[in-house]
XYZ file of C-alpha atoms in Angstrom:
547
model
C -117.159 57.782 9.879
C -113.893 59.730 10.092
C -111.911 59.729 6.780
C -108.074 59.091 6.847
C -106.053 61.715 5.371
C -104.034 61.444 2.341
C -100.587 61.113 4.095
C -101.970 58.307 6.143
C -103.235 56.356 3.226
C -99.989 56.661 1.427
C -98.045 55.519 4.568
C -100.209 52.361 4.803
C -99.900 51.564 1.207
C -96.235 51.641 1.344
C -96.195 49.015 4.058
C -98.001 46.397 1.973
C -96.153 43.590 0.305
C -95.862 43.957 -3.242
C -96.504 40.747 -5.410
C -93.872 40.070 -7.943
C -94.640 38.497 -11.341
C -91.321 37.084 -12.537
C -90.968 37.138 -16.321
C -90.571 33.772 -18.087
C -87.300 34.627 -19.709
C -86.671 31.005 -20.972
C -89.750 31.012 -23.127
C -88.442 33.901 -25.043
C -85.266 31.915 -26.119
C -84.923 29.964 -29.292
C -84.797 26.062 -29.140
C -81.186 26.017 -30.160
C -80.225 28.198 -27.179
C -82.425 26.144 -24.871
C -80.551 22.972 -26.114
C -77.201 24.504 -25.243
C -78.372 25.325 -21.823
C -79.990 21.666 -21.136
C -76.748 20.265 -22.305
C -75.270 21.544 -18.958
C -77.810 20.013 -16.716
C -77.303 16.764 -14.891
C -79.335 13.757 -15.830
C -81.533 13.837 -12.886
C -82.680 17.445 -13.689
C -83.300 16.655 -17.426
C -85.853 14.013 -16.305
C -87.788 16.614 -14.352
C -88.256 19.094 -17.080
C -91.930 20.080 -17.996
C -93.835 21.493 -20.730
C -91.848 22.757 -23.629
C -88.515 21.890 -21.910
C -89.418 18.325 -21.581
C -89.587 17.894 -25.293
C -86.336 19.533 -25.797
C -84.707 17.619 -22.839
C -85.360 14.420 -24.807
C -83.144 15.585 -27.603
C -80.939 12.592 -28.811
C -77.669 14.663 -28.855
C -78.022 15.486 -25.229
C -78.402 11.991 -24.208
C -75.744 10.784 -26.465
C -73.356 13.026 -24.707
C -74.435 11.951 -21.320
C -74.176 8.270 -22.464
C -70.711 8.917 -23.439
C -69.686 10.644 -20.250
C -71.059 8.050 -17.970
C -70.482 4.814 -19.813
C -67.826 5.146 -22.460
C -65.397 7.753 -21.122
C -64.654 5.635 -17.782
C -63.944 2.675 -19.898
C -61.691 4.695 -22.238
C -59.912 6.189 -19.223
C -58.870 2.567 -18.182
C -56.931 1.988 -21.451
C -53.058 1.907 -20.714
C -51.603 5.335 -21.147
C -54.731 7.277 -20.798
C -55.538 8.941 -17.558
C -59.031 10.443 -16.849
C -57.791 12.716 -14.226
C -55.627 14.469 -16.679
C -57.889 17.353 -17.881
C -55.472 18.382 -20.681
C -55.926 15.003 -22.367
C -58.168 15.862 -25.239
C -58.369 12.183 -26.334
C -61.276 11.698 -23.703
C -63.412 14.573 -24.936
C -66.775 13.776 -26.365
C -66.678 13.093 -30.072
C -68.785 11.143 -32.567
C -65.670 9.370 -33.946
C -66.079 5.534 -33.884
C -62.763 5.101 -32.587
C -63.673 6.685 -29.278
C -66.842 4.487 -28.605
C -65.157 1.363 -28.359
C -67.688 -1.534 -28.502
C -70.550 0.976 -28.518
C -69.565 1.960 -32.182
C -72.406 0.124 -33.725
C -74.905 2.542 -31.884
C -73.098 5.440 -33.414
C -73.176 3.720 -36.871
C -76.964 3.597 -36.652
C -77.242 7.355 -36.592
C -80.635 8.757 -36.018
C -81.957 5.204 -35.446
C -80.370 5.048 -32.104
C -82.711 6.186 -29.374
C -79.932 7.417 -26.885
C -82.152 8.293 -24.155
C -83.528 4.645 -24.099
C -79.991 3.305 -24.361
C -78.977 5.492 -21.299
C -81.743 4.194 -19.362
C -81.034 0.609 -20.222
C -77.452 0.937 -19.007
C -78.465 2.838 -15.927
C -81.009 0.063 -14.964
C -78.055 -2.505 -15.393
C -76.012 -0.577 -12.953
C -78.806 -0.509 -10.250
C -80.056 -3.904 -10.979
C -83.526 -2.488 -11.787
C -85.634 -4.573 -13.886
C -89.033 -6.231 -14.648
C -89.433 -9.884 -13.973
C -91.791 -12.275 -15.876
C -92.247 -16.179 -16.008
C -93.154 -18.399 -18.783
C -93.945 -22.085 -18.012
C -92.279 -24.323 -20.524
C -92.539 -27.824 -19.003
C -95.015 -29.578 -16.494
C -92.092 -31.913 -15.325
C -88.337 -31.787 -15.738
C -87.207 -33.874 -18.797
C -84.169 -36.240 -18.554
C -81.619 -35.153 -19.476
C -82.194 -31.581 -18.392
C -83.765 -29.173 -20.846
C -81.155 -26.912 -22.758
C -81.638 -23.199 -23.377
C -79.769 -20.530 -25.303
C -80.592 -16.830 -25.786
C -79.883 -14.828 -28.887
C -81.115 -11.497 -30.106
C -84.417 -11.811 -28.161
C -85.072 -15.314 -29.193
C -84.841 -18.212 -26.673
C -84.153 -21.630 -28.030
C -84.978 -24.661 -25.925
C -84.303 -28.430 -26.689
C -85.390 -31.487 -24.675
C -86.204 -35.017 -25.129
C -90.122 -34.527 -24.454
C -91.208 -31.313 -26.478
C -88.323 -31.277 -28.980
C -86.926 -28.166 -30.473
C -88.803 -24.945 -29.447
C -88.396 -21.139 -30.175
C -89.668 -18.333 -27.644
C -89.789 -14.575 -28.162
C -88.993 -12.330 -25.276
C -90.322 -9.129 -26.844
C -93.684 -7.750 -27.629
C -95.571 -9.899 -25.293
C -94.993 -13.044 -27.444
C -94.635 -16.450 -26.163
C -93.628 -19.563 -28.244
C -93.220 -18.907 -31.765
C -92.155 -22.097 -33.442
C -91.581 -25.815 -32.444
C -90.718 -29.188 -33.806
C -90.364 -32.693 -32.465
C -87.505 -35.034 -32.908
C -89.867 -37.598 -34.304
C -89.750 -35.447 -37.642
C -85.931 -35.711 -37.745
C -85.830 -39.606 -36.850
C -84.307 -38.836 -33.387
C -87.180 -40.433 -31.289
C -84.820 -42.275 -29.205
C -81.900 -39.885 -28.826
C -81.996 -37.059 -26.177
C -80.366 -33.651 -26.761
C -77.206 -33.031 -24.862
C -75.688 -29.942 -26.298
C -77.197 -26.708 -27.927
C -75.529 -23.804 -29.729
C -76.755 -20.843 -31.869
C -74.901 -19.530 -34.940
C -73.075 -16.325 -33.680
C -73.095 -14.906 -37.258
C -76.828 -15.068 -37.514
C -77.462 -11.660 -35.696
C -79.646 -9.309 -37.773
C -80.832 -11.955 -40.291
C -84.280 -13.403 -40.744
C -82.894 -17.028 -40.469
C -81.332 -18.207 -37.226
C -79.130 -21.322 -37.448
C -79.142 -23.842 -34.614
C -77.074 -26.781 -33.712
C -78.092 -29.661 -31.442
C -75.893 -32.421 -30.149
C -77.317 -35.685 -28.964
C -76.496 -38.488 -26.394
C -75.748 -40.992 -29.213
C -72.927 -38.813 -30.631
C -74.844 -37.307 -33.571
C -75.743 -33.757 -34.237
C -78.118 -31.811 -36.324
C -78.560 -28.483 -37.937
C -81.739 -26.447 -37.952
C -82.928 -23.131 -38.997
C -85.626 -20.746 -37.605
C -87.415 -18.454 -40.025
C -88.442 -15.533 -37.836
C -90.797 -14.118 -40.314
C -92.713 -17.403 -41.167
C -92.367 -18.577 -37.527
C -91.157 -21.986 -38.708
C -88.314 -24.340 -37.672
C -86.819 -26.725 -40.351
C -84.140 -29.462 -40.176
C -81.231 -28.827 -42.630
C -78.774 -31.735 -41.780
C -78.473 -34.703 -39.507
C -75.245 -36.365 -38.590
C -74.745 -40.032 -38.092
C -74.231 -41.405 -34.443
C -70.780 -41.681 -33.255
C -68.938 -44.356 -31.052
C -67.082 -41.706 -29.178
C -69.816 -40.946 -26.684
C -72.481 -38.184 -26.298
C -71.738 -34.612 -27.344
C -71.014 -32.544 -24.300
C -70.298 -29.129 -25.715
C -70.806 -27.503 -29.135
C -70.042 -24.306 -30.775
C -71.421 -23.031 -34.088
C -70.397 -20.324 -36.508
C -71.499 -21.223 -40.041
C -70.006 -22.993 -41.981
C -67.818 -24.045 -39.081
C -69.020 -26.383 -36.275
C -66.995 -27.545 -33.215
C -68.018 -30.374 -30.981
C -66.530 -32.040 -27.898
C -67.631 -35.552 -26.963
C -67.756 -37.610 -23.737
C -64.545 -39.284 -24.845
C -62.825 -35.895 -24.936
C -62.479 -35.911 -28.750
C -62.539 -32.427 -30.209
C -63.731 -32.283 -33.909
C -64.015 -29.270 -36.310
C -66.339 -29.516 -39.309
C -66.953 -27.406 -42.327
C -70.133 -27.279 -44.371
C -69.832 -26.402 -48.150
C -71.182 -22.997 -49.116
C -71.520 -21.577 -52.611
C -71.183 -17.762 -53.124
C -71.560 -17.304 -49.385
C -74.950 -19.052 -49.391
C -75.670 -22.870 -48.310
C -75.406 -25.248 -51.338
C -78.967 -25.960 -50.794
C -81.560 -23.851 -48.967
C -83.453 -26.929 -48.013
C -80.877 -29.490 -46.898
C -77.171 -29.201 -46.353
C -74.572 -31.422 -47.845
C -72.490 -33.516 -45.323
C -69.697 -31.434 -43.602
C -66.026 -32.120 -44.176
C -64.072 -33.192 -40.943
C -61.208 -30.595 -40.946
C -59.566 -31.821 -37.670
C -60.087 -34.086 -34.846
C -57.901 -33.935 -31.551
C -57.812 -36.022 -28.504
C -57.581 -34.758 -25.059
C -56.739 -36.334 -21.730
C -57.177 -33.451 -19.387
C -60.015 -31.413 -20.633
C -63.046 -32.127 -18.253
C -66.372 -30.511 -18.008
C -67.702 -27.746 -17.586
C -66.322 -26.690 -20.952
C -66.703 -23.505 -23.116
C -66.115 -23.776 -26.924
C -65.938 -20.743 -29.179
C -65.235 -20.260 -33.009
C -63.882 -17.119 -34.791
C -64.036 -17.089 -38.646
C -61.807 -14.985 -40.942
C -61.323 -14.950 -44.739
C -57.929 -16.900 -44.393
C -58.981 -19.305 -41.756
C -60.635 -20.127 -38.315
C -59.518 -19.798 -34.821
C -61.137 -21.983 -32.031
C -60.737 -21.753 -28.189
C -61.587 -24.623 -25.713
C -61.771 -23.531 -21.906
C -62.069 -26.499 -19.519
C -61.765 -27.733 -16.050
C -58.657 -29.686 -15.282
C -57.606 -32.038 -12.205
C -54.148 -31.175 -10.722
C -51.930 -33.218 -8.508
C -52.286 -32.068 -4.917
C -53.846 -28.846 -6.033
C -57.430 -29.844 -6.495
C -58.887 -28.451 -9.803
C -57.725 -25.692 -12.191
C -58.742 -24.405 -15.571
C -56.934 -24.706 -18.919
C -57.201 -22.843 -22.162
C -56.348 -24.272 -25.643
C -56.245 -22.071 -28.762
C -56.135 -23.536 -32.233
C -55.501 -21.667 -35.628
C -56.344 -23.466 -38.715
C -56.475 -22.740 -42.387
C -59.890 -23.247 -44.331
C -58.657 -26.598 -45.452
C -58.065 -27.784 -41.886
C -54.391 -27.533 -41.480
C -53.172 -26.535 -38.049
C -51.087 -23.497 -38.094
C -50.809 -23.117 -34.484
C -51.754 -24.599 -31.072
C -51.219 -22.898 -27.792
C -51.991 -23.815 -24.335
C -52.246 -21.827 -21.049
C -52.863 -22.847 -17.481
C -52.735 -20.917 -14.146
C -51.447 -23.483 -11.836
C -47.984 -23.872 -10.168
C -44.616 -24.991 -11.449
C -43.923 -28.759 -10.781
C -47.668 -29.827 -10.803
C -48.955 -31.822 -13.910
C -52.604 -32.548 -14.696
C -53.945 -35.779 -14.020
C -53.864 -38.001 -16.970
C -50.869 -36.099 -18.660
C -48.274 -38.082 -20.271
C -44.585 -37.803 -19.295
C -43.700 -36.209 -22.635
C -44.159 -32.526 -22.860
C -46.340 -30.941 -25.637
C -44.550 -30.987 -28.953
C -44.996 -30.755 -32.651
C -46.623 -34.191 -32.643
C -49.496 -33.216 -30.450
C -50.623 -30.942 -33.317
C -51.593 -34.023 -35.323
C -53.911 -35.852 -32.957
C -54.058 -34.665 -29.316
C -54.663 -31.479 -27.367
C -51.438 -30.327 -25.583
C -50.900 -30.909 -22.021
C -49.241 -28.324 -19.778
C -45.705 -27.682 -19.749
C -44.303 -27.636 -16.188
C -42.310 -24.393 -16.897
C -45.232 -22.345 -17.845
C -47.457 -22.734 -14.892
C -48.033 -20.787 -11.519
C -49.171 -21.546 -8.177
C -52.858 -21.537 -7.041
C -54.365 -22.936 -3.793
C -56.255 -26.296 -4.005
C -59.811 -25.756 -5.022
C -63.049 -27.931 -5.665
C -64.302 -28.682 -9.190
C -66.101 -25.695 -10.700
C -69.787 -25.756 -11.024
C -69.805 -23.545 -14.109
C -67.140 -22.113 -16.553
C -67.549 -19.241 -19.161
C -64.988 -17.740 -21.202
C -65.345 -14.499 -23.292
C -62.020 -13.003 -24.124
C -60.173 -11.726 -22.028
C -62.372 -13.003 -19.093
C -62.283 -16.684 -17.812
C -64.922 -16.986 -15.060
C -65.503 -20.071 -12.787
C -68.204 -20.666 -10.162
C -67.924 -22.899 -7.180
C -70.208 -24.488 -4.548
C -68.573 -22.545 -1.764
C -70.520 -19.323 -2.693
C -67.437 -17.927 -4.505
C -66.344 -17.537 -8.107
C -62.794 -16.869 -9.574
C -61.873 -14.617 -12.371
C -58.829 -15.071 -14.651
C -57.379 -12.496 -17.061
C -56.315 -14.085 -20.326
C -53.787 -12.538 -22.496
C -53.866 -13.690 -26.058
C -51.589 -11.860 -28.735
C -49.198 -13.039 -31.552
C -46.434 -13.669 -28.869
C -48.020 -15.477 -26.107
C -51.124 -16.925 -24.481
C -51.296 -16.504 -20.674
C -53.797 -17.060 -18.058
C -53.072 -14.571 -15.091
C -53.584 -15.498 -11.405
C -57.132 -16.069 -10.247
C -59.039 -13.315 -8.310
C -61.842 -14.350 -5.942
C -65.304 -12.785 -6.276
C -67.565 -12.995 -3.224
C -71.112 -11.912 -2.735
C -73.396 -14.826 -3.132
C -74.955 -16.354 0.098
C -75.233 -19.943 -1.337
C -73.782 -22.157 -3.806
C -73.067 -20.439 -7.284
C -74.631 -22.759 -9.795
C -74.193 -20.598 -12.995
C -72.115 -17.854 -14.291
C -71.944 -16.312 -17.894
C -69.416 -13.688 -19.218
C -70.750 -11.392 -21.932
C -69.542 -8.308 -23.732
C -67.949 -5.229 -22.247
C -66.572 -7.174 -19.325
C -70.162 -7.753 -17.783
C -71.068 -11.164 -16.040
C -74.139 -12.573 -14.472
C -74.314 -15.262 -11.812
C -76.954 -17.087 -10.157
C -77.030 -19.016 -6.732
C -78.524 -22.376 -5.889
C -81.603 -20.894 -4.600
C -82.453 -18.756 -7.515
C -83.163 -15.637 -5.539
C -79.584 -14.271 -5.532
C -79.010 -13.047 -9.183
C -75.920 -10.626 -9.489
C -74.509 -8.446 -12.082
C -70.664 -8.093 -12.174
C -68.580 -5.263 -13.720
C -65.368 -7.403 -14.252
C -63.577 -4.604 -16.261
C -64.000 -1.934 -13.513
C -62.933 -4.421 -10.922
C -59.566 -4.860 -12.332
C -58.749 -1.373 -13.296
C -56.955 -0.257 -10.142
C -55.572 -1.601 -6.949
C -58.463 -0.284 -4.802
C -60.962 -1.925 -7.179
C -59.188 -5.090 -7.003
C -59.516 -5.069 -3.242
C -63.240 -4.444 -3.640
C -63.651 -7.225 -6.024
C -63.232 -9.740 -3.183
C -66.406 -8.440 -1.576
C -69.927 -7.814 -2.803
C -69.240 -4.153 -3.699
C -68.047 -5.499 -7.083
C -71.398 -6.700 -8.023
C -75.031 -5.411 -8.000
C -77.926 -7.632 -6.823
C -80.811 -7.821 -9.317
C -83.977 -6.442 -7.718
C -87.121 -6.473 -9.753
C -89.046 -3.082 -9.435
C -92.716 -3.219 -8.652
C -93.066 0.372 -7.249
C -92.721 3.590 -8.877
C -91.079 6.326 -7.028
C -93.735 8.813 -8.095
C -96.577 6.927 -6.617
C -98.663 8.244 -3.534
C -98.814 6.588 -0.161
C -101.750 4.409 -0.934
C -100.348 3.144 -4.375
C -97.150 2.271 -2.418
C -99.074 0.228 0.075
C -100.806 -1.762 -2.618
C -97.769 -2.197 -4.451
C -95.824 -3.433 -1.197
C -98.472 -5.961 -0.752
C -98.013 -7.086 -4.320
C -94.339 -7.249 -3.872
C -94.765 -9.648 -0.879
C -96.841 -11.906 -3.075
C -94.303 -11.853 -5.726
C -91.525 -12.749 -3.283
C -93.630 -15.587 -1.860
C -94.006 -16.890 -5.517
C -90.396 -16.344 -6.240
C -89.276 -18.370 -3.329
C -91.167 -21.525 -5.011
C -88.610 -21.070 -7.689
C -85.146 -22.832 -7.680
C -82.636 -22.970 -10.452
C -82.149 -26.104 -12.461
C -78.466 -26.790 -13.517
C -77.708 -23.061 -12.916
C -78.268 -22.256 -16.481
C -78.647 -18.527 -17.357
C -77.695 -16.197 -20.320
C -78.123 -12.420 -21.090
C -77.829 -9.899 -23.834
C -78.052 -6.172 -24.135
C -81.588 -5.839 -22.429
C -82.408 -9.072 -20.515
C -81.282 -11.961 -18.378
C -83.018 -15.383 -18.882
C -82.874 -17.916 -16.259
C -84.119 -21.480 -16.284
C -86.094 -22.183 -13.157
C -87.645 -25.334 -11.518
C -90.586 -25.065 -8.973
C -91.119 -27.402 -6.102
C -93.908 -29.010 -8.036
C -91.639 -30.066 -10.702
C -92.605 -27.710 -13.378
C -89.944 -25.680 -15.207
C -90.153 -21.962 -16.308
C -88.108 -19.446 -18.105
C -87.526 -16.266 -15.908
C -86.800 -13.199 -17.887
C -85.522 -10.140 -16.158
C -85.908 -7.177 -18.560
C -83.836 -4.131 -17.831
C -85.325 -2.092 -20.785
């Protein structure tokens, strides 16, 4: 065998590819420096970090800054006088000052207890319509009248003539947590017609509930969350003014609207900020009672309490000459003793039209003593004729109505010390069938559902009114996101995807068997709850969890 000389061996070695072993320079850096570097990464890169970086990428301050940039800064930029495009405007820079976080201030107040990564994921899922869907059967057959449902802080309260008052939990895999029948409250013959939850009960162990009945009576109940127990606290006598069609509750104040269009405000006695009797409450005092001739269902009642008095609002449907149906809004401001300090009315329909049933005399001081005001012809605007709304929801400053022609109308309400004005209605389209229910929540978010129950949409009302281009898009479906429950993870392999696809088909088949009943729905920060009725007649609570 002939040996190669030394020079040939050196030439051959020089032609070989050298293997590079790059140094891991990041591992040598301290956690503080790595956190600074990670803060510049986009969110989709933060979720792909591995090993040591994965732990650091979950740092709460990084996600707090990302949350502000995506969800708080755009809202702050829409405040009049502030422009996001102006880079020199330091008022939009990230800061932990509560004044910069708008309605998200409570998250900042909780400090380290807030999981900012979870909050970011929650808001991100809302923007995509991504959620998990579950069903809980609550009735074998639909009660008459229809079952009433309300959602508050992860607790669902239902009331019907068959099963009575029940409480359900949407968290931790729990189902029914408490129940009571009307027999224990001497209401065996009266069916519930209205349901409300005390808006001031958030964060407390006791959840106060108010139920109105067909015979004009109403009752107050309390749910002890720790003991999982429902107890009756007060039962009002029946009334000759008809059934209670709507009710609002903010202890110690209770607002009711009867079938005879009688609005009544009650106040329960409290001692040292606590009920006079932890077992049963004393009869309430009737502060004020007003009669209306133009307020028709659907209705939306609200109460706001203050140390010096109480403010109430009544949003309602209203028939108008030659213009079909419109909406009206009445605001009342009263003292703690029930004296009316101010009463204001706003309507969006045109000059020269009057509501059906309105008297010839315009609203004056005499109306403050016994009747809701009627519209002043000089304060109204033009709108095209429309049908009666199927649903109405009001959370200041948004008043949203739904119709059977697949559309909704959004009104902007201006309420300040000088005036109460309802702006012109703006159409919202996107549903493919009749819209049975719509609900407005905080931060300008709304949820609507169609007659079939499969078309559930989330609307960003605030963004849709921020600019002229957004207002044009609001007429079409781009202003909303269709809720699509996810059953497939993006990281699954092909075989898992095929199995999940088959499961999705089965879920869609089961979902087609579900239709909405009365179009009721509600939502909170994490979930949407829909009341559904299957073709067999059974009713179920459908929960869409975005967390």
